[in-house]
mmCIF file of C-alpha atoms in Angstrom:
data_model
loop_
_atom_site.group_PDB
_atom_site.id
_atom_site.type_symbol
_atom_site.label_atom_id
_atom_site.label_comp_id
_atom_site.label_asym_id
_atom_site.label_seq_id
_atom_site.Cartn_x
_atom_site.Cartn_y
_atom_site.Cartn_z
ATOM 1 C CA UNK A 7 99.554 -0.746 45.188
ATOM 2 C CA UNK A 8 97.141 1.277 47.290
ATOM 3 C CA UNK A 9 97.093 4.168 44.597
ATOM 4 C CA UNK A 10 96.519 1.789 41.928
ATOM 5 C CA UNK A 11 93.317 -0.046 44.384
ATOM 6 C CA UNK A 12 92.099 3.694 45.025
ATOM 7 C CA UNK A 13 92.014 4.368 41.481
ATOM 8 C CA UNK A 14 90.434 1.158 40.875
ATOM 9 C CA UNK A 15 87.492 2.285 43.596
ATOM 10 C CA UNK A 16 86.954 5.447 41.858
ATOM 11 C CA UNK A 17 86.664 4.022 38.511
ATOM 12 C CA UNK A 18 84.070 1.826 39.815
ATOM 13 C CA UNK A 19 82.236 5.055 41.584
ATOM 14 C CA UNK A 20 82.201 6.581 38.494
ATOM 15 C CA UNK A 21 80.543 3.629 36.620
ATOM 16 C CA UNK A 22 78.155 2.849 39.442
ATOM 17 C CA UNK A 23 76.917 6.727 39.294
ATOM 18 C CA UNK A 24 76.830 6.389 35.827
ATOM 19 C CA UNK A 25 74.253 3.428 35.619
ATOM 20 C CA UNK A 26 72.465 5.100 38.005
ATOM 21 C CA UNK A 27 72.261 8.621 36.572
ATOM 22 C CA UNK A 28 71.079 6.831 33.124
ATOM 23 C CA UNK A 29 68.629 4.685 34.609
ATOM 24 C CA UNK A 30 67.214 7.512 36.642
ATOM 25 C CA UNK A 31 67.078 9.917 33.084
ATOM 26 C CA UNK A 32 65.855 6.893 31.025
ATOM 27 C CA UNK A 33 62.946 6.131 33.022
ATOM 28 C CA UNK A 34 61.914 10.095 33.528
ATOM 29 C CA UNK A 35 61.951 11.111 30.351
ATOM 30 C CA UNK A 36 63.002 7.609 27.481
ATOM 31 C CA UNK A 37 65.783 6.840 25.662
ATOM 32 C CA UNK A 38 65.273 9.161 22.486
ATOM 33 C CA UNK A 39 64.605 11.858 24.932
ATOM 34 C CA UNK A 40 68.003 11.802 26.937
ATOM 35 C CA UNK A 41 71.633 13.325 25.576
ATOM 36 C CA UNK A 42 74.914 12.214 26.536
ATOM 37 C CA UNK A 43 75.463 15.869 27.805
ATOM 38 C CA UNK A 44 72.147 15.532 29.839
ATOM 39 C CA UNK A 45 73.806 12.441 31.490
ATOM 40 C CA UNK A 46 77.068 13.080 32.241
ATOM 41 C CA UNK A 47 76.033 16.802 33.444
ATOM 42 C CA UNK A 48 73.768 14.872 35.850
ATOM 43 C CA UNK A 49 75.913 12.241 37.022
ATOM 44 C CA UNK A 50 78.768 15.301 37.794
ATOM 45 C CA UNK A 51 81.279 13.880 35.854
ATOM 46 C CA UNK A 52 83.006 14.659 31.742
ATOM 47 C CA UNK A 53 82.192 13.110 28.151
ATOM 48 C CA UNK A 54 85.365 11.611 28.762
ATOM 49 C CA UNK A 55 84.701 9.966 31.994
ATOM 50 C CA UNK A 56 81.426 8.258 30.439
ATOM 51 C CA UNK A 57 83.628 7.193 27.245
ATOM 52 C CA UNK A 58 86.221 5.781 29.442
ATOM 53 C CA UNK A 59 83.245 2.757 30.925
ATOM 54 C CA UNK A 60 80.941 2.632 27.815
ATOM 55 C CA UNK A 61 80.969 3.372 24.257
ATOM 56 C CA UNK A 62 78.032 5.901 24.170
ATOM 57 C CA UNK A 63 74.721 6.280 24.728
ATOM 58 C CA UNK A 64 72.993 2.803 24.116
ATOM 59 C CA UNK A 65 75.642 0.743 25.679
ATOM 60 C CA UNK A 66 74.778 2.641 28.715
ATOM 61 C CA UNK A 67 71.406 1.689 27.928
ATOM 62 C CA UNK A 68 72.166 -1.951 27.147
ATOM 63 C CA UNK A 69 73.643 -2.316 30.871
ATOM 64 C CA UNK A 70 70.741 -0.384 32.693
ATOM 65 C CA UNK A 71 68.242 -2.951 31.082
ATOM 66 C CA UNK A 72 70.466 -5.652 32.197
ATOM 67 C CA UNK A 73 70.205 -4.533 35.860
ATOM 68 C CA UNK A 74 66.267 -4.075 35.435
ATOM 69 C CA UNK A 75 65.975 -7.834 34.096
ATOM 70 C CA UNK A 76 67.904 -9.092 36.579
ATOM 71 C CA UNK A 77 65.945 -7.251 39.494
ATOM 72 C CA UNK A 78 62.693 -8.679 37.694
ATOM 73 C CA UNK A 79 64.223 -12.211 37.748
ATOM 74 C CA UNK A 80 65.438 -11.989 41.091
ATOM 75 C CA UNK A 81 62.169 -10.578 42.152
ATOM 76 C CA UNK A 82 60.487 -13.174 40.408
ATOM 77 C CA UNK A 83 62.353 -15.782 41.696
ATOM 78 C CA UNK A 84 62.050 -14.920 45.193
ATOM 79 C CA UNK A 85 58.307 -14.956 45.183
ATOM 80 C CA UNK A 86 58.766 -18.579 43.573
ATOM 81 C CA UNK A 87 61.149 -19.835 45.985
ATOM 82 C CA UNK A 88 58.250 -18.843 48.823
ATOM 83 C CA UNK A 89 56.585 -22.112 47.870
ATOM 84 C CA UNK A 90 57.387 -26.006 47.579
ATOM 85 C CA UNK A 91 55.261 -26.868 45.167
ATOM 86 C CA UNK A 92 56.828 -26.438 41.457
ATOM 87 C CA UNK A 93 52.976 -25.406 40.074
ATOM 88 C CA UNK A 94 52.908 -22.793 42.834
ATOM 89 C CA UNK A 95 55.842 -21.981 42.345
ATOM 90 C CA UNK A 96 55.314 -21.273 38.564
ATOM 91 C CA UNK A 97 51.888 -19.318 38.929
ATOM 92 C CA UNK A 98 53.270 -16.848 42.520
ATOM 93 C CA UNK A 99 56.344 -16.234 39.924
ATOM 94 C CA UNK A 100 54.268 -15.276 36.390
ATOM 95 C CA UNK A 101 51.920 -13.372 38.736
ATOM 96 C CA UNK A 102 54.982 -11.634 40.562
ATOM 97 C CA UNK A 103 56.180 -10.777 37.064
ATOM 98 C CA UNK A 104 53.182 -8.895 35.529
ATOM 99 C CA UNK A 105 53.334 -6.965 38.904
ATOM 100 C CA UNK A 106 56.802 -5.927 39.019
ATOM 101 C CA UNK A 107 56.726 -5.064 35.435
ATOM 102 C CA UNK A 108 54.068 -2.586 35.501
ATOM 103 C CA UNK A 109 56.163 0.099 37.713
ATOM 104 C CA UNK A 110 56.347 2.507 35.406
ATOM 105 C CA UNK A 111 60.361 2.405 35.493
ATOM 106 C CA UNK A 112 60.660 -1.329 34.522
ATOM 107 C CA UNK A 113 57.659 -0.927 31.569
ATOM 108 C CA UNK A 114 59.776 2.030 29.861
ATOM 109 C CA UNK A 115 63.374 0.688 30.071
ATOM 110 C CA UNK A 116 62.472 -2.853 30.191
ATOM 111 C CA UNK A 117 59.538 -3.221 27.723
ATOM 112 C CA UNK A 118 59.359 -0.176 25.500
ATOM 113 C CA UNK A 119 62.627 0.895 24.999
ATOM 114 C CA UNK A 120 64.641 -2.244 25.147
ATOM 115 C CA UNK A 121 63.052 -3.705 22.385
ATOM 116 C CA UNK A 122 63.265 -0.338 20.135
ATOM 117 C CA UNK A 123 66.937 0.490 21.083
ATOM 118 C CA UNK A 124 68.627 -2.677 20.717
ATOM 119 C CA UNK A 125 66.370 -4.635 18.570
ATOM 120 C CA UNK A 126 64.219 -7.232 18.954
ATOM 121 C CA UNK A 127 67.204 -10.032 18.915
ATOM 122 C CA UNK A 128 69.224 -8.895 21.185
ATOM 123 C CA UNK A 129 66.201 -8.069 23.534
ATOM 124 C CA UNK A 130 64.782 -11.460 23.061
ATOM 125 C CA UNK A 131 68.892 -12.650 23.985
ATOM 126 C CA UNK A 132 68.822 -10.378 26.702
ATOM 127 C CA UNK A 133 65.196 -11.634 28.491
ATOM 128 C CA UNK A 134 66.235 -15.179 27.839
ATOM 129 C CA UNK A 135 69.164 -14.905 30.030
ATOM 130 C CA UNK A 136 66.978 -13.208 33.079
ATOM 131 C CA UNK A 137 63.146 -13.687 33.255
ATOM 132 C CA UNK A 138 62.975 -16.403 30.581
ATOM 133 C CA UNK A 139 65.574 -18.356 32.330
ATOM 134 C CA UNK A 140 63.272 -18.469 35.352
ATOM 135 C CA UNK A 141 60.099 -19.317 33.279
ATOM 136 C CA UNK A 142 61.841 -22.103 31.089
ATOM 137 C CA UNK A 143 63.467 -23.874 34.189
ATOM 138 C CA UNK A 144 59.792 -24.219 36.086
ATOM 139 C CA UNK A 145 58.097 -25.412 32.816
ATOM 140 C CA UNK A 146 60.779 -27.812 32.243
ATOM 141 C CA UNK A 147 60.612 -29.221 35.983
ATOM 142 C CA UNK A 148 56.588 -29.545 35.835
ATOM 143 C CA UNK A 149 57.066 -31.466 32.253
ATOM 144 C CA UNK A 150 59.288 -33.403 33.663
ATOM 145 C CA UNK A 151 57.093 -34.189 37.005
ATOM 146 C CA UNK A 152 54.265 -34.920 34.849
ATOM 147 C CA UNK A 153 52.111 -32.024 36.067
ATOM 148 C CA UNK A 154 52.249 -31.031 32.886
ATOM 149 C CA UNK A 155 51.344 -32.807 29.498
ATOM 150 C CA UNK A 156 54.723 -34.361 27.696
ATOM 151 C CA UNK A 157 55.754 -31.658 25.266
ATOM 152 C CA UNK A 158 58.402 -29.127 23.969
ATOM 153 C CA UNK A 159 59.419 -26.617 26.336
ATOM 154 C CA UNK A 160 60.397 -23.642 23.800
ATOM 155 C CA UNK A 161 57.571 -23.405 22.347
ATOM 156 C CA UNK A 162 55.724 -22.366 25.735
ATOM 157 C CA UNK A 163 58.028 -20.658 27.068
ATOM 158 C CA UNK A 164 58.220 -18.240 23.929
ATOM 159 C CA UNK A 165 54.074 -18.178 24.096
ATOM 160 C CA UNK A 166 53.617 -17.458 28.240
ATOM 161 C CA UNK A 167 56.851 -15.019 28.061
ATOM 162 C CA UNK A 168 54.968 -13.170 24.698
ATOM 163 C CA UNK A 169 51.220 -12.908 26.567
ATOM 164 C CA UNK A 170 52.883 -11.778 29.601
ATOM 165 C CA UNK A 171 54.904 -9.114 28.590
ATOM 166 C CA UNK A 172 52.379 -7.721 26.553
ATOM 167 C CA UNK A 173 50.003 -7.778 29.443
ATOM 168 C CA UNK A 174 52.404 -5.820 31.215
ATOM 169 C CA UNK A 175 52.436 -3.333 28.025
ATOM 170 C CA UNK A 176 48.629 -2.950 28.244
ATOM 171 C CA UNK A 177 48.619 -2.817 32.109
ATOM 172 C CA UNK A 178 50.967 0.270 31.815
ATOM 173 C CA UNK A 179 49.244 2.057 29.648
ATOM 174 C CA UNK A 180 46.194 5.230 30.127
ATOM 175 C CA UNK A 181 43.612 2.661 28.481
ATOM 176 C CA UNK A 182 44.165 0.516 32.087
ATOM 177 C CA UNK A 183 42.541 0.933 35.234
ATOM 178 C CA UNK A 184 43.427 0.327 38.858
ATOM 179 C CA UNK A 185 41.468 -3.185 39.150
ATOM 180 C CA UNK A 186 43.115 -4.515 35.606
ATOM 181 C CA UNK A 187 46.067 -5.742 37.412
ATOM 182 C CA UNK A 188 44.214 -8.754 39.324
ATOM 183 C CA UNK A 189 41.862 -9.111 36.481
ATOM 184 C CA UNK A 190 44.429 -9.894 34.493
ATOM 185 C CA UNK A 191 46.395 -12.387 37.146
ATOM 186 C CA UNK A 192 42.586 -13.858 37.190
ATOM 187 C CA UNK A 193 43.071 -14.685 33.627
ATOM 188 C CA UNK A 194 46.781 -15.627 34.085
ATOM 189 C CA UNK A 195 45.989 -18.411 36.481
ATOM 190 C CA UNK A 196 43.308 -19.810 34.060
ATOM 191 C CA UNK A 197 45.648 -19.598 30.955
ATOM 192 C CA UNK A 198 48.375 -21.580 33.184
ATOM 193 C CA UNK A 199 45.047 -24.166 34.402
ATOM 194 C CA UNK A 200 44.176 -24.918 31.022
ATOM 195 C CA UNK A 201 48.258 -25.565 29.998
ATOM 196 C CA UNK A 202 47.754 -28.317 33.130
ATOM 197 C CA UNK A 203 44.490 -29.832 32.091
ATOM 198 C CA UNK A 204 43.921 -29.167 28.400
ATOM 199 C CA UNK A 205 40.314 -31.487 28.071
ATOM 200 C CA UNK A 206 39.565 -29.373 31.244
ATOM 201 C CA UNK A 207 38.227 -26.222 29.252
ATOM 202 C CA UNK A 208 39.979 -22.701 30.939
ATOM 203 C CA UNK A 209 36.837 -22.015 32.779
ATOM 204 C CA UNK A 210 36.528 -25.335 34.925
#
């Protein structure tokens, strides 16, 4: 029985250093860049060994970009939970999430290569289950306060999720500069203004 739980532990070692090793090599260098024999040379451990947890190469991937969404949404939710007011709560979190997602790790694995490696589906699946979740369940509380106008949910949680992940694209790329980032939470907290007050105009 204590064999078998020791095994068990090592297994899990092996997996764990695994994730790691790929998530360190995928954000260095991308996806397309990175072997299996690069990996499992790295992580200090055989083809067989990596075969034995995951089927190859992108369903390694699939569960490093699972741990990166979930850090975002944690992270994200975290900031949100700082304050009691639902709107707050909604803008600290959208702004929390175009700063976590322009580290240079998250923006490769999380919005360049996800999308390209798995598809856009499954990405789409994959973000609706951490980030999205987070977005969707404060729009649907302020809709249902009243704070905002009666409406669909899906619709703006597809729009706000779209704008902000492609600000996060354009905020880790050359073409932007250090003072983009609270430019573009500037414009963020309009966009979410004019959502609350739509005969307001975004500038008010």
């Amino acid at each position: 029985m204590a064999e078998h739980g020791i095994r068990a532990q090592q297994r899990e070692r092996t997996r764990l250093t695994l994730v790691r090793t790929g998530r360190e090599l995928f954000a260095g260098s991308g996806y397309a860049a990175v072997g299996l024999s690069a990996i499992v040379r790295a992580a200090g451990v055989t083809k067989g060994a990596l075969y034995h947890h995951f089927s190859g190469k992108e369903e390694l991937f699939r569960v490093v970009l699972e741990e990166v969404q979930q850090e975002v949404g944690a992270r994200v939710a975290a900031t949100a939970g700082r304050h009691p007011d639902p709107w707050d709560q909604l803008v600290a979190g959208c702004r929390e999430f175009l700063a976590a997602s322009t580290a240079p790790e998250i923006q490769r694995i999380m919005l360049v290569d996800g999308p390209a490696v798995l598809g856009w589906s499954e990405w789409r699946a994959m973000d609706a289950a951490a980030s999205a979740r987070h977005l969707r369940d404060a729009l649907t509380t302020l809709v249902d306060a009243g704070v905002l106008p009666a409406q669909p949910v899906a619709p703006l949680v597809h729009l706000l999720s779209g704008a902000m992940n492609e600000a996060a694209l354009w905020l880790a790329s050359p073409a932007a500069g250090p003072g983009d980032l609270a430019d573009t939470q500037a414009a963020l907290d309009r966009l979410l203004l004019a959502m609350r007050d739509p005969g307001g105009g975004v500038g008010r």
